[in-house]
């Protein structure tokens, strides 16, 4: 599974019928789930996946969890030897301006986090005055599946980036970001198409090395 964005699977919803047919109404009561007639009938609460009742944080599927909005920050390569970075020429500490935005995710072991999980980019951000990090991550499941998440909403936008970024197009993303995201995406699709990615390329957990003691 590949997620080329951020803030995926944040809220549990349900689909109900309308006068137009089955599954035409999207239902989500958020923190007011107690007023939901469906919840009173026994349906799961349509709240944030990480919230009670029945908490099941998105990180249990994705390996990462939504952390904030808005940010605009450089993307910082942490693990350039990973197969996903093959052919990019990226080195540890390389920065790609504006590639982290506008929402982002991170590895946070305070929530359910599958292991082993490998952090490929660990980018400092400040979100509404709060220091944090954005993480691009890859983990492998016991089934043999590989799960990759870019954890920045600007990944797909960067695929079209050209020039030096000064025009302001694509939020200032430049050709370096375009080349990086294109090659990583190509590597990802080739390996995932051959599958199962987790057997051919098992993750090597590095959370402790990146975060220290996690």
XYZ file of N, CA and C in Angstrom:
642
model
N 0.846 -1.190 0.000
C 0.000 0.000 0.000
C 0.880 1.238 0.000
N 0.518 2.197 -0.822
C 1.273 3.438 -0.910
C 0.343 4.622 -0.719
N 0.731 5.539 0.135
C -0.009 6.781 0.357
C 0.911 7.932 -0.043
N 0.576 8.598 -1.140
C 1.417 9.675 -1.659
C 0.864 11.028 -1.227
N 0.594 11.138 0.062
C 0.040 12.363 0.606
C 0.185 12.371 2.107
N -0.777 12.980 2.786
C -0.756 13.062 4.246
C -2.192 13.176 4.750
N -2.355 13.005 6.067
C -3.661 13.094 6.714
C -4.675 12.166 6.042
N -4.276 10.931 5.906
C -5.138 9.911 5.317
C -5.810 9.109 6.437
N -7.055 8.705 6.236
C -7.773 7.854 7.204
C -7.912 8.528 8.561
N -8.214 9.812 8.583
C -8.276 10.529 9.854
C -9.565 10.255 10.606
N -10.709 10.246 9.897
C -11.997 10.066 10.573
C -12.752 8.850 10.045
N -13.409 8.172 10.972
C -14.298 7.071 10.603
C -15.621 7.665 10.112
N -16.088 7.190 8.985
C -17.368 7.634 8.438
C -18.247 6.412 8.181
N -19.488 6.672 7.779
C -20.339 5.600 7.283
C -21.179 6.163 6.146
N -21.568 5.299 5.239
C -22.415 5.685 4.111
C -23.817 5.160 4.335
N -24.808 6.026 4.073
C -26.209 5.648 4.221
C -26.983 6.013 2.959
N -28.142 5.426 2.843
C -28.982 5.671 1.671
C -29.595 7.073 1.723
N -29.891 7.597 0.552
C -30.677 8.828 0.416
C -31.732 8.576 -0.647
N -32.484 9.621 -0.991
C -33.488 9.461 -2.029
C -32.859 9.161 -3.386
N -31.549 9.344 -3.500
C -30.844 9.070 -4.754
C -30.377 7.620 -4.861
N -30.448 6.879 -3.742
C -30.025 5.491 -3.799
C -29.200 5.096 -2.595
N -28.673 3.851 -2.570
C -27.883 3.376 -1.441
C -26.514 4.056 -1.388
N -26.008 4.218 -0.179
C -24.640 4.723 0.038
C -24.405 6.080 -0.611
N -25.376 6.975 -0.486
C -25.245 8.301 -1.097
C -25.025 9.403 -0.072
N -25.200 9.099 1.211
C -25.022 10.104 2.257
C -23.830 9.725 3.126
N -22.899 10.655 3.234
C -21.733 10.452 4.078
C -22.053 10.968 5.477
N -21.886 10.110 6.473
C -22.247 10.445 7.849
C -20.980 10.533 8.703
N -20.797 11.654 9.399
C -19.698 11.803 10.350
C -20.112 12.822 11.408
N -20.291 12.364 12.646
C -20.740 13.238 13.727
C -19.576 13.817 14.535
N -18.349 13.378 14.242
C -17.164 13.869 14.956
C -17.376 13.722 16.468
N -17.122 14.769 17.238
C -17.214 14.649 18.701
C -18.651 14.580 19.197
N -19.631 14.765 18.321
C -21.038 14.703 18.721
C -21.655 13.340 18.415
N -20.810 12.308 18.399
C -21.285 10.988 17.994
C -22.434 10.482 18.869
N -22.524 10.963 20.117
C -23.595 10.531 21.004
C -24.984 10.880 20.490
N -25.057 11.875 19.573
C -26.345 12.282 19.007
C -26.676 11.526 17.719
N -25.776 10.671 17.291
C -25.921 9.960 16.020
C -26.916 8.807 16.185
N -28.043 8.838 15.471
C -29.000 7.727 15.572
C -28.380 6.387 15.197
N -27.438 6.410 14.250
C -26.771 5.174 13.866
C -25.923 4.605 14.981
N -25.238 5.471 15.702
C -24.445 5.006 16.845
C -25.356 4.385 17.895
N -26.518 5.002 18.113
C -27.470 4.464 19.087
C -28.018 3.102 18.653
N -27.977 2.851 17.337
C -28.429 1.548 16.819
C -27.314 0.513 16.812
N -26.098 0.927 17.205
C -25.004 -0.042 17.290
C -23.906 0.115 16.272
N -23.991 1.120 15.394
C -22.902 1.368 14.448
C -21.707 1.971 15.179
N -20.482 1.773 14.653
C -19.314 2.411 15.271
C -19.452 3.932 15.281
N -18.867 4.561 16.291
C -18.895 6.020 16.390
C -18.113 6.642 15.243
N -18.717 7.642 14.590
C -18.046 8.321 13.479
C -17.213 9.477 14.031
N -16.099 9.108 14.649
C -15.175 10.052 15.270
C -13.809 9.886 14.621
N -12.813 10.657 15.111
C -11.443 10.435 14.675
C -11.058 8.993 14.986
N -10.367 8.336 14.078
C -9.988 6.938 14.309
C -9.191 6.763 15.599
N -8.448 7.777 15.988
C -7.612 7.661 17.188
C -8.394 7.879 18.479
N -9.674 8.277 18.369
C -10.445 8.676 19.540
C -11.385 7.568 20.017
N -11.676 7.599 21.316
C -12.680 6.705 21.885
C -14.072 7.165 21.431
N -15.061 6.260 21.414
C -14.942 4.830 21.721
C -14.445 4.033 20.509
N -13.808 2.905 20.791
C -13.317 2.046 19.709
C -12.126 2.621 18.994
N -11.223 3.256 19.735
C -10.055 3.899 19.111
C -9.236 2.891 18.305
N -8.887 3.284 17.092
C -8.052 2.484 16.198
C -7.280 3.472 15.333
N -6.206 4.064 15.879
C -5.529 5.176 15.197
C -5.053 4.796 13.803
N -5.033 5.784 12.923
C -4.627 5.544 11.545
C -3.229 4.963 11.435
N -2.411 5.212 12.446
C -1.055 4.672 12.425
C -1.023 3.152 12.454
N -2.077 2.510 12.963
C -2.098 1.052 12.987
C -2.119 0.475 11.573
N -2.598 1.246 10.607
C -2.596 0.856 9.197
C -1.448 1.497 8.431
N -1.237 2.793 8.648
C -0.289 3.560 7.833
C 1.136 3.552 8.373
N 1.290 3.286 9.676
C 2.599 3.386 10.311
C 2.887 4.782 10.826
N 2.160 5.774 10.324
C 2.359 7.175 10.701
C 1.021 7.761 11.118
N 1.074 8.913 11.753
C -0.152 9.536 12.234
C -0.133 11.028 11.905
N -1.296 11.549 11.570
C -1.419 12.975 11.244
C -0.986 13.818 12.437
N -0.187 14.867 12.143
C 0.356 15.660 13.245
C 0.006 17.134 13.180
N -0.329 17.681 11.993
C -0.639 19.099 12.028
C -0.812 19.778 10.685
N -1.281 21.042 10.796
C -1.552 21.932 9.659
C -1.602 23.351 10.208
N -1.078 24.339 9.510
C -0.356 24.255 8.249
C 1.147 24.358 8.471
N 1.914 23.809 7.542
C 3.362 23.983 7.562
C 3.860 24.216 6.139
N 5.023 24.810 6.038
C 5.766 24.944 4.794
C 7.230 24.820 5.201
N 7.847 23.684 4.873
C 9.185 23.417 5.383
C 9.989 22.592 4.384
N 11.318 22.617 4.500
C 12.143 21.763 3.653
C 11.979 20.286 4.026
N 12.087 19.437 3.044
C 12.092 17.982 3.204
C 13.545 17.563 3.393
N 13.828 16.841 4.466
C 15.213 16.511 4.815
C 15.430 15.008 4.749
N 16.316 14.572 3.870
C 16.622 13.152 3.688
C 17.424 12.642 4.877
N 16.989 11.518 5.434
C 17.635 10.927 6.605
C 18.322 9.613 6.278
N 17.750 8.849 5.341
C 18.189 7.477 5.086
C 18.448 7.287 3.589
N 19.490 7.950 3.039
C 19.672 7.963 1.587
C 20.045 6.614 0.994
N 20.494 5.664 1.825
C 20.851 4.346 1.311
C 19.666 3.435 1.065
N 18.481 3.875 1.408
C 17.283 3.050 1.221
C 17.008 2.841 -0.264
N 16.455 1.666 -0.596
C 16.190 1.351 -2.007
C 15.269 2.367 -2.675
N 14.407 3.017 -1.906
C 13.519 4.003 -2.516
C 14.274 5.223 -3.033
N 15.461 5.489 -2.491
C 16.253 6.635 -2.937
C 17.273 6.265 -4.011
N 17.283 5.021 -4.472
C 18.241 4.613 -5.505
C 18.103 5.495 -6.748
N 19.242 5.969 -7.249
C 19.239 6.769 -8.464
C 18.908 8.232 -8.274
N 18.619 8.636 -7.034
C 18.285 10.046 -6.800
C 19.524 10.900 -6.570
N 20.621 10.274 -6.144
C 21.811 11.035 -5.772
C 21.680 11.739 -4.437
N 20.613 11.477 -3.715
C 20.386 12.162 -2.436
C 21.395 11.716 -1.388
N 21.779 12.659 -0.546
C 22.698 12.405 0.559
C 22.012 12.764 1.871
N 22.523 12.202 2.946
C 21.951 12.495 4.264
C 22.022 13.993 4.535
N 20.916 14.552 4.949
C 20.854 15.975 5.258
C 20.443 16.849 4.089
N 20.331 16.276 2.879
C 19.881 17.081 1.737
C 18.490 17.646 2.013
N 18.295 18.895 1.616
C 17.043 19.600 1.871
C 16.368 19.955 0.545
N 15.051 19.808 0.520
C 14.258 20.130 -0.659
C 13.179 21.118 -0.222
N 13.403 22.377 -0.599
C 12.583 23.465 -0.074
C 11.108 23.311 -0.426
N 10.253 23.608 0.550
C 8.791 23.661 0.407
C 8.126 22.305 0.167
N 8.883 21.212 0.202
C 8.282 19.910 -0.104
C 7.419 19.387 1.045
N 7.631 19.873 2.254
C 6.755 19.495 3.368
C 5.658 20.545 3.508
N 4.448 20.167 3.249
C 3.304 21.067 3.375
C 2.070 20.389 2.794
N 0.924 20.895 2.956
C 0.592 21.886 3.947
C 0.157 21.148 5.213
N -0.208 19.862 5.040
C -0.426 18.954 6.166
C 0.676 17.890 6.152
N 0.934 17.298 7.306
C 2.031 16.334 7.394
C 1.720 15.288 8.460
N 2.425 14.166 8.354
C 2.324 13.069 9.317
C 3.710 12.780 9.882
N 3.719 11.952 10.943
C 4.984 11.546 11.541
C 4.837 10.167 12.172
N 5.968 9.546 12.487
C 5.976 8.342 13.305
C 5.865 8.782 14.760
N 4.871 8.249 15.450
C 4.658 8.594 16.859
C 4.297 7.310 17.594
N 5.273 6.750 18.306
C 5.060 5.465 18.965
C 4.180 5.579 20.206
N 3.710 6.787 20.520
C 2.687 6.929 21.543
C 1.345 6.374 21.080
N 1.211 6.161 19.762
C 0.054 5.506 19.168
C 0.494 4.147 18.619
N -0.457 3.286 18.334
C -0.149 1.978 17.762
C 0.676 2.161 16.497
N 1.870 1.562 16.463
C 2.779 1.714 15.332
C 3.330 0.349 14.934
N 3.064 -0.117 13.717
C 3.612 -1.401 13.278
C 5.146 -1.338 13.238
N 5.776 -2.430 13.576
C 7.224 -2.526 13.501
C 7.586 -3.802 12.754
N 8.686 -3.851 12.011
C 9.676 -2.786 11.873
C 9.201 -1.686 10.922
N 9.574 -0.467 11.264
C 9.265 0.691 10.430
C 10.539 1.495 10.239
N 10.712 1.985 9.025
C 11.944 2.657 8.637
C 11.625 4.099 8.239
N 12.269 5.037 8.888
C 12.085 6.456 8.575
C 13.103 6.854 7.513
N 12.622 7.411 6.411
C 13.487 7.762 5.281
C 13.818 9.243 5.236
N 12.875 10.058 5.691
C 13.100 11.503 5.770
C 12.519 11.970 7.094
N 13.246 12.842 7.770
C 12.866 13.316 9.105
C 13.084 14.821 9.098
N 12.000 15.553 8.834
C 12.107 16.972 8.529
C 11.569 17.828 9.661
N 12.385 18.699 10.237
C 11.891 19.593 11.291
C 10.829 20.543 10.748
N 9.761 20.724 11.512
C 8.704 21.674 11.164
C 8.313 22.441 12.422
N 7.675 23.583 12.209
C 7.041 24.328 13.296
C 5.608 24.562 12.867
N 4.666 23.988 13.612
C 3.251 24.068 13.265
C 2.522 24.893 14.318
N 2.106 26.083 13.941
C 1.430 27.012 14.850
C 2.235 27.185 16.141
N 3.542 27.381 15.993
C 4.432 27.620 17.124
C 4.930 26.372 17.820
N 4.492 25.198 17.407
C 4.865 23.939 18.055
C 5.904 23.217 17.220
N 7.123 23.014 17.739
C 8.142 22.265 16.990
C 7.764 20.792 16.878
N 7.995 20.225 15.709
C 7.713 18.813 15.500
C 8.563 18.325 14.329
N 8.211 17.152 13.784
C 8.897 16.596 12.625
C 7.884 15.958 11.680
N 8.208 16.007 10.414
C 7.514 15.222 9.395
C 8.391 14.010 9.089
N 7.757 12.843 8.918
C 8.506 11.627 8.599
C 7.937 10.951 7.356
N 8.788 10.642 6.395
C 8.434 9.691 5.342
C 8.845 8.314 5.843
N 7.950 7.323 5.737
C 8.221 6.041 6.387
C 7.774 4.859 5.532
N 8.417 3.717 5.810
C 8.120 2.452 5.126
C 8.165 1.345 6.162
N 7.092 0.543 6.213
C 7.141 -0.613 7.112
C 6.702 -1.861 6.375
N 7.059 -3.020 6.937
C 6.668 -4.290 6.347
C 5.818 -5.074 7.329
N 4.747 -5.652 6.784
C 3.776 -6.387 7.582
C 4.088 -7.879 7.570
N 3.613 -8.621 8.575
C 3.840 -10.066 8.613
C 3.347 -10.788 7.357
N 2.354 -10.242 6.678
C 1.832 -10.847 5.449
C 2.819 -10.789 4.299
N 3.845 -9.944 4.429
C 4.778 -9.698 3.337
C 4.515 -8.401 2.609
N 3.445 -7.713 2.974
C 3.125 -6.441 2.327
C 4.110 -5.355 2.752
N 4.350 -4.424 1.844
C 5.096 -3.213 2.159
C 4.133 -2.049 2.202
N 4.340 -1.134 3.153
C 3.479 0.038 3.294
C 4.366 1.275 3.309
N 4.114 2.186 2.376
C 4.924 3.395 2.233
C 4.027 4.608 2.316
N 4.466 5.630 3.033
C 3.714 6.880 3.131
C 4.671 8.057 3.029
N 4.392 8.969 2.081
C 5.247 10.147 1.920
C 5.079 11.109 3.080
N 3.827 11.244 3.577
C 3.511 12.051 4.754
C 3.701 13.540 4.554
N 3.581 13.970 3.315
C 3.450 15.381 2.982
C 2.477 15.489 1.825
N 1.573 16.461 1.896
C 0.562 16.631 0.850
C 1.165 17.122 -0.466
N 2.368 17.621 -0.434
C 2.933 18.222 -1.647
C 3.695 17.228 -2.521
N 3.692 15.961 -2.168
C 4.460 14.985 -2.939
C 4.004 14.921 -4.394
N 2.708 14.722 -4.621
C 2.209 14.597 -5.987
C 2.373 15.909 -6.742
N 2.140 17.028 -6.065
C 2.350 18.330 -6.697
C 3.793 18.476 -7.171
N 4.728 17.960 -6.381
C 6.143 18.096 -6.724
C 6.516 17.328 -7.984
N 5.744 16.316 -8.349
C 6.049 15.559 -9.565
C 6.035 16.448 -10.800
N 5.299 17.537 -10.753
C 5.208 18.465 -11.887
C 6.162 19.648 -11.773
N 6.933 19.706 -10.707
C 7.752 20.898 -10.456
C 8.927 20.981 -11.423
N 9.135 22.182 -11.962
C 10.262 22.463 -12.857
C 10.860 23.810 -12.484
N 11.998 24.121 -13.075
C 12.604 25.427 -12.863
C 13.197 25.580 -11.471
N 13.406 26.847 -11.087
C 14.072 27.128 -9.817
C 13.108 27.445 -8.682
N 11.827 27.411 -8.947
C 10.834 27.652 -7.913
C 10.522 29.111 -7.657
N 11.238 30.010 -8.302
C 11.071 31.433 -8.000
C 9.774 32.017 -8.547
N 9.169 31.336 -9.496
C 7.921 31.852 -10.067
C 6.770 31.745 -9.074
N 6.929 30.908 -8.054
C 5.854 30.697 -7.098
C 4.905 29.579 -7.482
N 5.050 29.043 -8.707
C 4.216 27.904 -9.094
C 4.521 26.717 -8.196
N 3.521 25.859 -8.000
C 3.696 24.652 -7.183
C 4.294 24.981 -5.816
N 3.812 26.083 -5.214
C 4.259 26.493 -3.876
C 5.770 26.673 -3.777
N 6.407 27.041 -4.879
C 7.848 27.275 -4.850
C 8.689 26.018 -5.002
N 8.064 24.878 -5.243
C 8.822 23.646 -5.478
C 9.634 23.789 -6.760
N 10.846 23.218 -6.756
C 11.723 23.376 -7.912
C 12.018 22.034 -8.585
N 12.851 22.086 -9.620
C 13.162 20.887 -10.398
C 13.863 19.814 -9.563
N 14.637 20.208 -8.555
C 15.276 19.212 -7.684
C 14.222 18.374 -6.982
N 13.187 19.038 -6.462
C 12.104 18.303 -5.818
C 11.361 17.451 -6.826
N 11.174 17.975 -8.027
C 10.517 17.199 -9.071
C 11.276 15.937 -9.409
N 12.603 16.060 -9.538
C 13.423 14.898 -9.881
C 13.435 13.872 -8.748
N 13.538 14.348 -7.503
C 13.561 13.437 -6.354
C 12.256 12.648 -6.255
N 11.140 13.358 -6.247
C 9.855 12.676 -6.062
C 9.536 11.752 -7.232
N 9.937 12.153 -8.430
C 9.692 11.302 -9.594
C 10.460 9.995 -9.488
N 11.750 10.068 -9.149
C 12.552 8.849 -9.081
C 12.104 7.947 -7.926
N 11.816 8.528 -6.769
C 11.349 7.721 -5.640
C 10.032 7.038 -5.999
N 9.139 7.757 -6.649
C 7.850 7.175 -7.038
C 8.046 6.060 -8.055
N 8.963 6.234 -8.996
C 9.265 5.179 -9.961
C 9.803 3.937 -9.251
N 10.742 4.118 -8.323
C 11.281 2.989 -7.572
C 10.178 2.261 -6.813
N 9.311 3.042 -6.196
C 8.205 2.493 -5.421
C 7.289 1.647 -6.299
N 6.865 2.184 -7.436
C 5.907 1.495 -8.286
C 6.498 0.223 -8.887
N 7.775 0.249 -9.250
C 8.405 -0.959 -9.800
C 8.438 -2.083 -8.769
N 8.855 -1.766 -7.555
C 8.956 -2.783 -6.513
C 7.577 -3.268 -6.081
N 6.631 -2.348 -5.927
C 5.291 -2.748 -5.501
C 4.580 -3.552 -6.593
N 4.849 -3.244 -7.862
C 4.241 -4.005 -8.948
C 4.758 -5.439 -8.967
N 6.030 -5.627 -8.647
C 6.606 -6.976 -8.606
C 6.090 -7.742 -7.397
N 5.979 -7.082 -6.250
C 5.427 -7.582 -4.991
C 5.762 -9.041 -4.674
N 5.532 -9.460 -3.420
C 5.200 -8.585 -2.281
C 6.444 -7.831 -1.798
N 6.312 -6.536 -1.681
C 7.454 -5.671 -1.410
C 8.132 -5.993 -0.090
N 7.339 -6.376 0.918
C 7.908 -6.621 2.227
C 8.831 -7.819 2.284
N 8.627 -8.786 1.397
C 9.516 -9.944 1.363
C 10.800 -9.637 0.631
N 10.684 -8.898 -0.471
C 11.880 -8.540 -1.235
C 12.685 -7.444 -0.551
N 11.997 -6.559 0.162
C 12.653 -5.408 0.793
C 12.112 -5.211 2.207
N 12.498 -6.073 3.156
C 11.999 -5.899 4.526
C 12.522 -4.613 5.150
N 11.651 -3.950 5.908
C 12.056 -2.710 6.587
C 13.073 -3.023 7.682
N 13.968 -2.083 7.909
C 14.954 -2.171 8.985
C 14.661 -1.046 9.963
N 14.110 -1.424 11.095
C 13.616 -0.426 12.029
C 14.724 0.538 12.465
N 14.436 1.838 12.369
C 15.415 2.846 12.788
C 14.795 3.944 13.634
N 13.634 3.659 14.239
C 12.943 4.686 15.023
C 13.812 5.154 16.183
N 14.455 4.221 16.872
C 15.293 4.613 18.007
C 16.460 5.469 17.553
N 17.067 5.114 16.418
C 18.200 5.887 15.911
C 17.783 7.296 15.533
N 16.572 7.451 14.981
C 16.115 8.763 14.535
C 15.591 9.602 15.705
N 14.767 8.981 16.553
C 14.111 9.723 17.631
C 14.819 9.571 18.978
N 15.575 8.480 19.125
C 16.275 8.272 20.381
C 15.391 7.675 21.450
N 15.501 6.376 21.735
C 14.820 5.755 22.843
C 13.371 5.439 22.621
N 12.814 5.621 21.399
C 11.393 5.366 21.149
C 11.158 3.882 20.933
